[in-house]
Amino acid sequence: MKVPLLTSFEGCRADRIGRDLLAGLTVWAVLVPEALAYATSAGVSPVIGLYAAPAALLLYALFGSSRHLVVGPMAATAALSGAAVAGISGDADAATLTAGLALLVGALGILAGLARLGFLASFISEPVLKGFIVGLALTIIVGQLPKLFGVPRGEGDFFEKAWHLVTSLGGTNGWTLAVGAGSLAVVLVLHRVSPRLPAPLVAVVLGIVAVSVFDLDAEGVEIVGRIEGGLPPLGLPSVSGSDYAALLASAAGILLVAFAEGIGAAKNYAAQEHYEIDPNQELLGVGAANIGAGLSSGMIVNGSLSKTAVNASAGAVSQISGIVVAALTVMTLLFLTGLFANLPEATLAAVVIAAVMRLVDVRGLRKYARLATPSLRRIYGVTAYADFLAAASAMVGVLVLDILPGLFLGVAVSVLLLLFRASRPHVAELGRTPDSGRWVDLQRHPDAVTEPGIVVLRPEAGLIYANADNVAAAVRGHVHDDTRAVVLDTASVPGIDITAVEMLDRLYADLEHHRIRLLFAGEIGQVRDLLDATGIASVVTDAHSTVDAAVTAARRNLDHPPDTDPTSA
């Protein structure tokens, strides 16, 4: 496991610190009002969101592996936290239970990181992650649009919220829409014409100035309002053991959502900047961040898609920006609580929408669909669309079923398609190219020449119990009335198990019964070791190093059948 301080600060150089400082200032302007809003959705006082941020940001900077990820209260985990705490009927109040839940999520994250369970992230494939991010980004956008129009926010899934928005547009506040649309235009235009400018910060400042100068709050423009000041109480929350036990299942589910969203955002920007993310380190990072939030009387935190997008777009290169955000949040609690009082909610919504719009990667989803080329569709059928189906399942699952079920659905569909495809591997029939004599797939090279009476086949997967019978059926399906030998090229078989070996032995005997010889070519490493270890003489005896050698042996067999003595001629 890498030394944390040498991971998240690797992008920092003296000539780049200014970019981190500016990015931290920009993220701070977004994080403060967002933290207030997300705390409310978790069912606690708005200031709880600010309490959670400083310690979480500092501890993630120490233990995380991403240079760009920003941790803080988030919509998804805040909503899950509120639901979990609401289901507890203990003596502790909501704020105490919320801090205890953050501690529990943090402890589980650290245990998972130490146990090196980051490999579980491998089960969340890139297409699933892409679909999850797109679905989550769309969910964030539809949740912010009511603030842009000045109408009440709907409840339910993405489509229910969208329909509520459409049916509520008649109550749009014109001033709110003007502020929101203007702020969105400022961010989008500045991003395009002057990427170096901190567009979100410019929009925030202009929004505050507009409200202050034109008294827009009197015109119905919603503003953040007064923020309570002072540092958070530090220490363990007074939560009983029974309450922790009742919260344990919710904490595990919330950790999975927090980890998936955080690692999705982290990998997205790490790929853009060409560095690696360590999943085990990320578990430690999100765990430590939540421990810090819980000990600071805060709430659950996780890597934020929207704030990470703001951070990256403002030019951040390391976790120096996160430390800047933490310091500015402490200053806000101590001295600057009145600074955001006149910040329009519509401006905040515009900043968030502009940040996550770039995460709605429709082009990436189309790319997954285009990967199902005609040849792959001919070979694999519907599973040629496996990547697209996995991404679409995760995206639609998030939009319809909610965040955690959507993620599970995407993973489940991805694994099922993988198993289905693994159980039905392509068995290619080979022929020689006229020019070079290479053995190639006849479906891809119809001009290749076959050997009379000899069928050469190549299974393009490992031979295991799940696909043994299907491979045997595919071999029999290529046998014709004039076939006298079958050569099985196993050079593309990375591994084999005992079930597949026994299948090959049965197949050998079955074909021999029909006076067809089965030969093997190109066996490698583990395949040869297991074939030798089984002691199945038929399989080992007719094994050859190359397809050409196996075909030559088969040709000799055709010229001199087993019941003919070639020396008696």
XYZ file of C-alpha atoms in Angstrom:
569
model
C 0.000 0.000 0.000
C 1.431 3.386 -0.930
C 2.503 6.033 1.589
C -0.545 8.331 1.599
C 1.316 11.651 1.629
C 3.244 10.598 -1.460
C 0.011 9.802 -3.287
C -2.495 12.620 -3.091
C 0.167 15.357 -3.142
C 2.237 14.013 -6.048
C 0.893 16.643 -8.444
C 2.018 19.509 -6.213
C 4.904 21.700 -7.393
C 5.891 25.194 -6.366
C 4.738 26.670 -9.668
C 1.322 24.987 -9.344
C 0.376 25.908 -5.788
C -1.466 28.980 -7.051
C -3.793 26.732 -9.052
C -4.585 24.672 -5.956
C -5.239 27.804 -3.902
C -7.644 29.146 -6.508
C -9.358 25.762 -6.881
C -9.735 25.508 -3.106
C -11.332 28.931 -2.976
C -13.738 27.966 -5.747
C -14.701 24.641 -4.162
C -15.198 26.358 -0.802
C -17.711 28.699 -2.392
C -19.670 25.652 -3.578
C -19.133 23.343 -0.600
C -20.443 25.675 2.102
C -23.984 26.174 0.777
C -24.140 22.572 -0.499
C -23.152 21.243 2.916
C -25.937 23.309 4.475
C -28.500 21.937 2.027
C -27.423 18.303 2.309
C -27.503 18.448 6.108
C -31.117 19.532 5.886
C -31.927 16.566 3.627
C -30.312 14.298 6.247
C -32.786 15.610 8.794
C -30.327 17.607 10.923
C -29.417 21.256 11.412
C -27.712 22.878 8.390
C -24.566 23.644 10.365
C -23.931 19.865 10.772
C -22.852 19.821 7.125
C -20.166 22.423 7.826
C -19.038 20.564 10.946
C -18.307 17.479 8.846
C -16.155 19.121 6.187
C -12.821 20.298 7.714
C -11.716 17.076 9.447
C -12.980 14.961 6.534
C -11.033 16.998 3.971
C -7.820 16.891 5.998
C -7.988 13.164 6.723
C -8.834 12.271 3.131
C -5.861 14.344 1.968
C -3.675 12.212 4.256
C -5.106 8.782 3.497
C -6.713 9.014 0.034
C -5.034 8.363 -3.300
C -6.777 10.908 -5.558
C -5.255 14.304 -6.223
C -8.598 15.790 -7.268
C -11.352 14.129 -5.236
C -13.225 16.439 -2.870
C -15.015 14.810 0.067
C -17.963 16.331 1.850
C -21.667 15.854 2.504
C -23.417 14.538 -0.609
C -27.019 14.243 -1.703
C -27.129 10.447 -2.015
C -25.467 9.557 1.274
C -27.271 12.397 3.071
C -30.629 11.000 1.968
C -29.594 7.462 2.962
C -28.349 8.778 6.315
C -31.648 10.524 6.979
C -33.612 7.368 6.165
C -31.363 5.188 8.377
C -31.534 7.539 11.349
C -35.297 7.977 10.986
C -35.699 4.216 11.412
C -33.969 4.217 14.820
C -36.147 4.750 17.866
C -33.332 5.130 20.398
C -32.831 7.770 23.066
C -30.236 9.731 21.073
C -31.370 12.658 18.937
C -31.028 12.790 15.159
C -27.799 14.801 15.217
C -26.121 12.342 17.594
C -27.263 9.305 15.609
C -26.094 10.979 12.386
C -22.606 11.494 13.832
C -22.622 7.901 15.117
C -23.602 6.613 11.678
C -20.682 8.545 10.152
C -18.329 6.915 12.677
C -19.718 3.471 11.839
C -19.294 4.040 8.096
C -15.743 5.240 8.760
C -14.852 2.196 10.850
C -16.200 -0.180 8.198
C -14.261 1.689 5.509
C -10.976 1.420 7.417
C -11.537 -2.276 8.151
C -12.309 -2.904 4.473
C -9.187 -0.997 3.427
C -6.944 -2.876 5.860
C -8.479 -6.165 4.689
C -7.639 -5.047 1.127
C -11.217 -5.402 -0.027
C -10.671 -2.749 -2.658
C -10.668 -5.594 -5.189
C -14.447 -5.484 -4.854
C -14.219 -2.387 -7.009
C -13.159 -4.724 -9.838
C -16.697 -6.082 -9.861
C -17.875 -2.583 -10.732
C -16.749 -2.562 -14.364
C -15.974 0.595 -16.320
C -19.302 0.438 -18.205
C -21.218 -0.025 -14.929
C -19.266 2.852 -13.396
C -19.945 5.010 -16.452
C -23.661 4.256 -16.369
C -23.753 4.825 -12.609
C -22.052 8.212 -12.970
C -24.351 9.279 -15.798
C -27.431 8.234 -13.801
C -26.171 9.958 -10.680
C -25.303 13.126 -12.608
C -28.783 13.228 -14.144
C -30.284 12.699 -10.693
C -28.243 15.595 -9.311
C -29.301 17.837 -12.198
C -33.019 17.094 -11.855
C -32.686 17.725 -8.121
C -31.126 21.148 -8.737
C -33.434 22.371 -11.518
C -36.308 23.331 -9.169
C -33.940 25.805 -7.474
C -33.134 27.235 -10.892
C -36.820 27.882 -11.614
C -37.870 28.781 -8.094
C -40.430 25.975 -7.771
C -40.868 23.292 -5.075
C -38.775 20.154 -5.418
C -40.574 16.883 -6.127
C -40.021 13.529 -4.478
C -39.536 10.026 -5.886
C -37.277 8.746 -8.646
C -35.725 10.747 -11.464
C -38.793 10.570 -13.690
C -41.198 11.502 -10.900
C -39.030 14.498 -10.007
C -38.786 15.494 -13.664
C -42.556 15.235 -14.138
C -43.165 17.271 -10.975
C -40.814 19.937 -12.346
C -42.612 20.058 -15.693
C -46.031 20.348 -14.067
C -44.765 23.047 -11.680
C -43.243 25.346 -14.294
C -46.347 27.521 -14.228
C -45.221 28.729 -10.793
C -41.755 29.755 -11.973
C -40.362 32.849 -10.273
C -39.069 35.062 -13.044
C -36.377 36.696 -10.930
C -35.157 33.316 -9.709
C -34.998 31.969 -13.249
C -33.154 35.084 -14.420
C -30.560 34.696 -11.654
C -30.221 30.933 -12.206
C -30.064 31.067 -15.985
C -27.672 34.021 -15.858
C -25.394 32.192 -13.421
C -25.459 29.067 -15.577
C -24.628 31.127 -18.668
C -21.734 32.818 -16.853
C -20.228 29.462 -15.849
C -20.678 27.792 -19.247
C -19.454 30.779 -21.268
C -16.425 31.409 -19.062
C -15.517 27.716 -19.190
C -15.492 27.962 -22.976
C -13.906 31.366 -23.611
C -11.603 31.629 -20.593
C -11.015 28.228 -18.952
C -8.425 29.646 -16.540
C -10.941 31.902 -14.815
C -12.727 30.393 -11.769
C -16.126 30.505 -13.424
C -18.101 29.068 -10.458
C -16.559 31.621 -8.104
C -17.375 34.449 -10.512
C -20.985 33.268 -10.687
C -21.232 33.041 -6.885
C -19.853 36.553 -6.387
C -22.146 38.001 -9.060
C -25.143 36.242 -7.523
C -24.425 37.627 -4.053
C -23.888 41.110 -5.480
C -27.135 40.958 -7.469
C -29.172 40.011 -4.399
C -27.500 42.659 -2.258
C -27.820 45.480 -4.783
C -31.305 44.774 -6.157
C -32.856 43.318 -2.999
C -33.906 40.234 -4.959
C -34.804 38.221 -1.866
C -37.797 40.557 -1.514
C -38.807 39.470 -5.037
C -39.001 35.816 -4.019
C -35.436 34.768 -4.862
C -34.448 32.109 -2.311
C -31.148 32.725 -0.554
C -29.044 30.571 1.774
C -29.771 32.775 4.788
C -28.118 33.001 8.192
C -25.539 30.376 9.153
C -24.765 29.573 12.800
C -21.130 30.161 13.741
C -18.587 28.491 16.021
C -16.404 25.380 15.941
C -18.072 21.961 16.232
C -18.155 19.976 19.470
C -15.453 17.281 19.337
C -15.628 13.736 20.732
C -17.487 10.442 20.506
C -21.247 10.772 20.025
C -23.401 9.315 22.809
C -24.824 6.412 20.827
C -25.652 3.118 22.519
C -24.359 -0.241 21.347
C -27.860 -1.320 20.361
C -28.248 1.751 18.170
C -24.910 1.039 16.485
C -26.071 -2.535 15.861
C -29.322 -1.251 14.366
C -27.384 1.097 12.080
C -24.809 -1.507 10.950
C -26.610 -2.790 7.831
C -27.402 0.764 6.686
C -23.772 1.761 7.277
C -22.525 -1.083 5.043
C -24.866 -0.074 2.232
C -23.982 3.609 2.579
C -20.259 2.759 2.514
C -20.758 0.921 -0.779
C -22.559 3.916 -2.305
C -19.959 6.336 -0.919
C -17.112 4.172 -2.202
C -18.686 3.687 -5.640
C -19.412 7.373 -6.150
C -16.049 8.470 -4.801
C -13.957 5.980 -6.750
C -15.988 6.737 -9.867
C -15.160 10.428 -9.651
C -11.556 9.701 -8.619
C -10.928 7.320 -11.533
C -12.585 9.700 -13.970
C -10.159 12.544 -13.235
C -7.167 10.275 -12.618
C -7.603 8.949 -16.162
C -7.618 12.491 -17.508
C -4.411 13.368 -15.643
C -2.713 9.967 -16.197
C -2.203 8.670 -12.676
C -3.470 5.615 -10.779
C -6.120 5.225 -8.075
C -5.571 2.613 -5.348
C -8.980 1.170 -4.308
C -7.669 -0.018 -0.918
C -6.247 3.431 -0.243
C -9.597 4.933 -1.240
C -11.365 2.766 1.324
C -8.944 4.030 3.965
C -9.461 7.568 2.728
C -13.255 7.508 2.868
C -13.094 5.641 6.181
C -10.753 8.172 7.785
C -12.823 11.065 6.406
C -15.984 9.685 8.012
C -14.203 9.033 11.311
C -13.185 12.690 11.299
C -16.699 13.829 10.401
C -18.249 11.683 13.161
C -15.817 12.925 15.815
C -16.632 16.507 14.746
C -20.391 16.110 15.336
C -20.843 15.990 11.576
C -22.507 13.692 9.079
C -21.533 11.103 6.474
C -19.163 12.340 3.789
C -17.931 10.835 0.556
C -16.209 11.764 -2.656
C -18.358 14.252 -4.523
C -18.918 14.121 -8.265
C -20.032 17.735 -8.471
C -17.400 19.274 -6.195
C -14.630 17.196 -7.763
C -15.748 18.458 -11.165
C -15.611 22.044 -9.841
C -12.189 21.347 -8.310
C -10.739 19.935 -11.518
C -12.271 22.600 -13.735
C -10.781 25.298 -11.473
C -7.299 23.833 -12.099
C -6.527 21.758 -8.986
C -3.460 19.538 -9.236
C -3.226 18.038 -5.713
C -4.948 17.750 -2.334
C -3.531 21.147 -1.390
C -6.875 22.399 -2.703
C -8.700 20.173 -0.187
C -6.616 21.572 2.677
C -7.454 25.088 1.484
C -11.160 24.203 1.496
C -10.835 22.823 5.042
C -9.094 25.979 6.283
C -11.637 28.261 4.618
C -14.524 26.219 6.064
C -13.063 26.657 9.570
C -12.755 30.400 8.900
C -16.363 30.403 7.711
C -17.532 28.779 10.942
C -15.517 31.245 13.026
C -15.801 34.548 11.203
C -17.613 34.421 7.862
C -21.006 32.914 8.512
C -22.693 36.022 7.166
C -20.814 35.923 3.866
C -23.165 33.467 2.204
C -26.376 34.842 3.615
C -27.274 36.518 0.297
C -26.119 33.682 -1.966
C -29.056 32.770 -4.256
C -30.025 29.110 -4.240
C -30.467 29.447 -8.004
C -26.808 30.425 -8.432
C -25.711 27.470 -6.344
C -27.890 25.188 -8.473
C -26.379 26.633 -11.652
C -22.831 25.978 -10.436
C -23.657 22.370 -9.563
C -25.500 21.754 -12.846
C -22.637 23.178 -14.904
C -20.165 20.981 -13.024
C -22.017 17.685 -13.511
C -23.190 18.329 -17.089
C -19.773 17.192 -18.298
C -20.266 13.881 -16.495
C -23.322 13.028 -18.608
C -21.165 11.165 -21.115
C -23.670 10.181 -23.790
C -20.799 9.761 -26.251
C -19.267 7.110 -23.992
C -22.540 5.178 -23.862
C -22.789 5.308 -27.667
C -19.229 3.987 -27.858
C -20.228 0.911 -25.841
C -23.099 0.305 -28.259
C -20.787 0.653 -31.276
C -18.387 -1.929 -29.829
C -20.944 -4.591 -30.792
C -19.647 -4.941 -34.350
C -21.446 -7.194 -36.877
C -18.841 -9.937 -36.412
C -19.238 -9.863 -32.623
C -23.026 -9.900 -32.914
C -22.764 -12.892 -35.231
C -20.569 -14.736 -32.735
C -21.944 -13.665 -29.373
C -25.494 -12.543 -30.139
C -27.004 -10.211 -27.544
C -23.965 -10.558 -25.267
C -21.997 -8.557 -27.831
C -23.851 -5.621 -26.268
C -22.705 -6.659 -22.770
C -20.849 -3.418 -22.017
C -23.687 -1.225 -23.255
C -26.323 -3.286 -21.414
C -24.341 -3.099 -18.172
C -23.921 0.676 -18.478
C -27.564 1.190 -19.422
C -28.733 -1.037 -16.567
C -26.749 0.937 -13.998
C -27.937 4.261 -15.418
C -31.626 3.288 -15.641
C -31.401 1.560 -12.257
C -30.187 4.761 -10.620
C -32.863 6.816 -12.380
C -35.745 4.455 -11.568
C -34.805 2.407 -8.497
C -32.555 4.872 -6.632
C -28.818 5.014 -6.183
C -27.916 1.860 -4.239
C -30.343 -0.469 -6.062
C -29.219 1.002 -9.381
C -25.596 0.207 -8.629
C -26.486 -3.352 -7.587
C -28.544 -3.798 -10.744
C -25.673 -2.684 -12.975
C -23.213 -5.013 -11.226
C -25.688 -7.918 -11.346
C -26.381 -7.464 -15.063
C -22.644 -7.171 -15.773
C -21.834 -10.381 -13.864
C -24.741 -12.306 -15.406
C -23.695 -11.306 -18.923
C -20.111 -12.276 -18.113
C -21.225 -15.699 -16.882
C -23.499 -16.174 -19.881
C -20.693 -15.278 -22.270
C -18.162 -17.448 -20.405
C -20.515 -20.421 -20.603
C -20.836 -20.072 -24.383
C -17.356 -19.348 -25.712
C -16.792 -18.921 -29.411
C -15.330 -22.052 -31.024
C -13.789 -20.860 -34.286
C -13.291 -23.102 -37.305
C -9.873 -22.425 -38.811
C -8.456 -22.470 -42.295
C -5.123 -21.626 -43.922
C -4.626 -18.244 -45.579
C -3.590 -18.760 -49.238
C -0.638 -16.378 -49.018
C 1.007 -17.030 -45.638
C -0.472 -20.344 -44.560
C -1.538 -18.951 -41.183
C -4.478 -20.579 -39.414
C -7.288 -18.036 -39.121
C -10.986 -17.882 -38.252
C -13.076 -18.771 -41.327
C -15.816 -16.348 -40.247
C -13.370 -13.474 -40.413
C -11.390 -14.797 -43.396
C -13.795 -16.613 -45.738
C -11.026 -16.977 -48.344
C -9.036 -19.281 -46.031
C -8.614 -22.888 -47.205
C -9.722 -25.909 -45.155
C -8.139 -29.367 -45.079
C -10.271 -32.095 -46.735
C -11.625 -34.445 -44.089
C -9.987 -32.486 -41.266
C -11.774 -29.878 -39.115
C -9.532 -27.485 -37.178
C -11.247 -25.755 -34.259
C -10.068 -23.159 -31.704
C -11.944 -22.547 -28.419
C -11.445 -18.875 -27.541
C -11.768 -19.107 -23.760
C -10.600 -21.104 -20.796
C -12.191 -24.557 -20.577
C -14.054 -24.850 -17.286
C -17.028 -26.652 -15.823
C -19.379 -23.834 -16.856
C -18.656 -24.168 -20.575
C -17.385 -27.744 -21.006
C -20.648 -29.160 -22.344
C -21.184 -26.209 -24.686
C -17.675 -26.565 -26.113
C -18.241 -30.282 -26.693
C -21.544 -29.518 -28.419
C -19.832 -26.905 -30.608
C -17.162 -29.429 -31.642
C -19.787 -32.011 -32.562
C -21.671 -29.335 -34.475
C -18.680 -28.831 -36.785
C -18.359 -32.531 -37.587
C -19.722 -33.557 -41.023
C -20.226 -36.897 -42.781
C -16.831 -36.669 -44.462
C -14.926 -35.617 -41.330
C -12.236 -38.087 -40.324
C -10.192 -35.949 -37.905
C -10.737 -32.983 -35.596
C -7.828 -30.837 -34.468
C -8.513 -28.780 -31.354
C -6.155 -25.782 -31.140
C -5.788 -24.975 -27.414
C -3.203 -22.202 -27.820
C -5.932 -19.676 -26.951
C -7.028 -21.620 -23.867
C -5.448 -19.920 -20.804
C -6.587 -22.582 -18.367
C -8.544 -25.783 -17.929
C -10.176 -27.608 -15.004
C -10.767 -31.281 -14.306
C -14.367 -31.138 -15.555
C -13.160 -29.928 -18.945
C -10.425 -32.587 -19.072
C -12.974 -35.307 -18.467
C -15.186 -33.749 -21.132
C -12.292 -33.938 -23.609
C -11.721 -37.594 -22.723
C -15.400 -38.392 -23.317
C -15.350 -36.399 -26.541
C -12.234 -38.307 -27.671
C -13.972 -41.659 -27.059
C -17.212 -40.490 -28.698
C -15.487 -39.293 -31.878
C -13.324 -42.439 -32.000
C -16.519 -44.500 -31.879
C -17.519 -42.724 -35.093
C -14.029 -43.402 -36.580
C -13.009 -39.742 -36.147
C -9.676 -38.986 -34.553
C -9.367 -36.080 -32.074
C -5.985 -34.354 -31.876
C -4.773 -31.439 -29.762
C -2.446 -28.634 -30.764
C -0.664 -25.782 -29.029
C -1.354 -26.743 -25.429
C 0.387 -24.380 -23.011
C 1.576 -24.238 -19.392
C -1.212 -25.019 -16.977
C -3.239 -26.793 -19.650
C -0.438 -29.277 -20.358
C 0.288 -29.724 -16.633
C -3.295 -30.682 -15.847
C -3.566 -32.937 -18.900
C -0.420 -34.769 -17.780
C -1.567 -34.950 -14.157
C -4.881 -36.575 -15.078
C -3.166 -39.526 -16.710
C -5.781 -39.634 -19.469
C -3.596 -41.268 -22.096
C -5.779 -40.466 -25.076
C -5.656 -36.738 -24.451
C -1.901 -36.659 -23.845
C -0.932 -39.027 -26.669
C -2.609 -36.994 -29.400
C -1.219 -33.630 -28.233
C 1.038 -31.723 -30.642
C 2.980 -28.507 -30.343
C 1.432 -26.740 -33.357
C -1.657 -26.944 -35.521
C 0.502 -27.831 -38.525
C 1.993 -30.774 -36.619
C -1.448 -31.978 -35.558
C -2.810 -31.654 -39.102
C 0.203 -33.579 -40.462
C -0.480 -36.364 -37.959
C -4.151 -36.337 -38.900
C -3.249 -36.508 -42.602
C -1.045 -39.562 -41.958
C -3.972 -41.138 -40.158
C -6.220 -40.488 -43.167
C -3.612 -41.957 -45.543
C -3.071 -45.016 -43.318
C -6.239 -45.751 -41.279
C -5.807 -47.574 -37.945
C -6.999 -50.933 -39.377
C -4.406 -50.755 -42.207
C -0.762 -51.704 -41.763
C 1.242 -49.196 -43.829
C 4.302 -51.540 -43.976
C 2.367 -54.338 -45.689
C 1.693 -52.383 -48.842
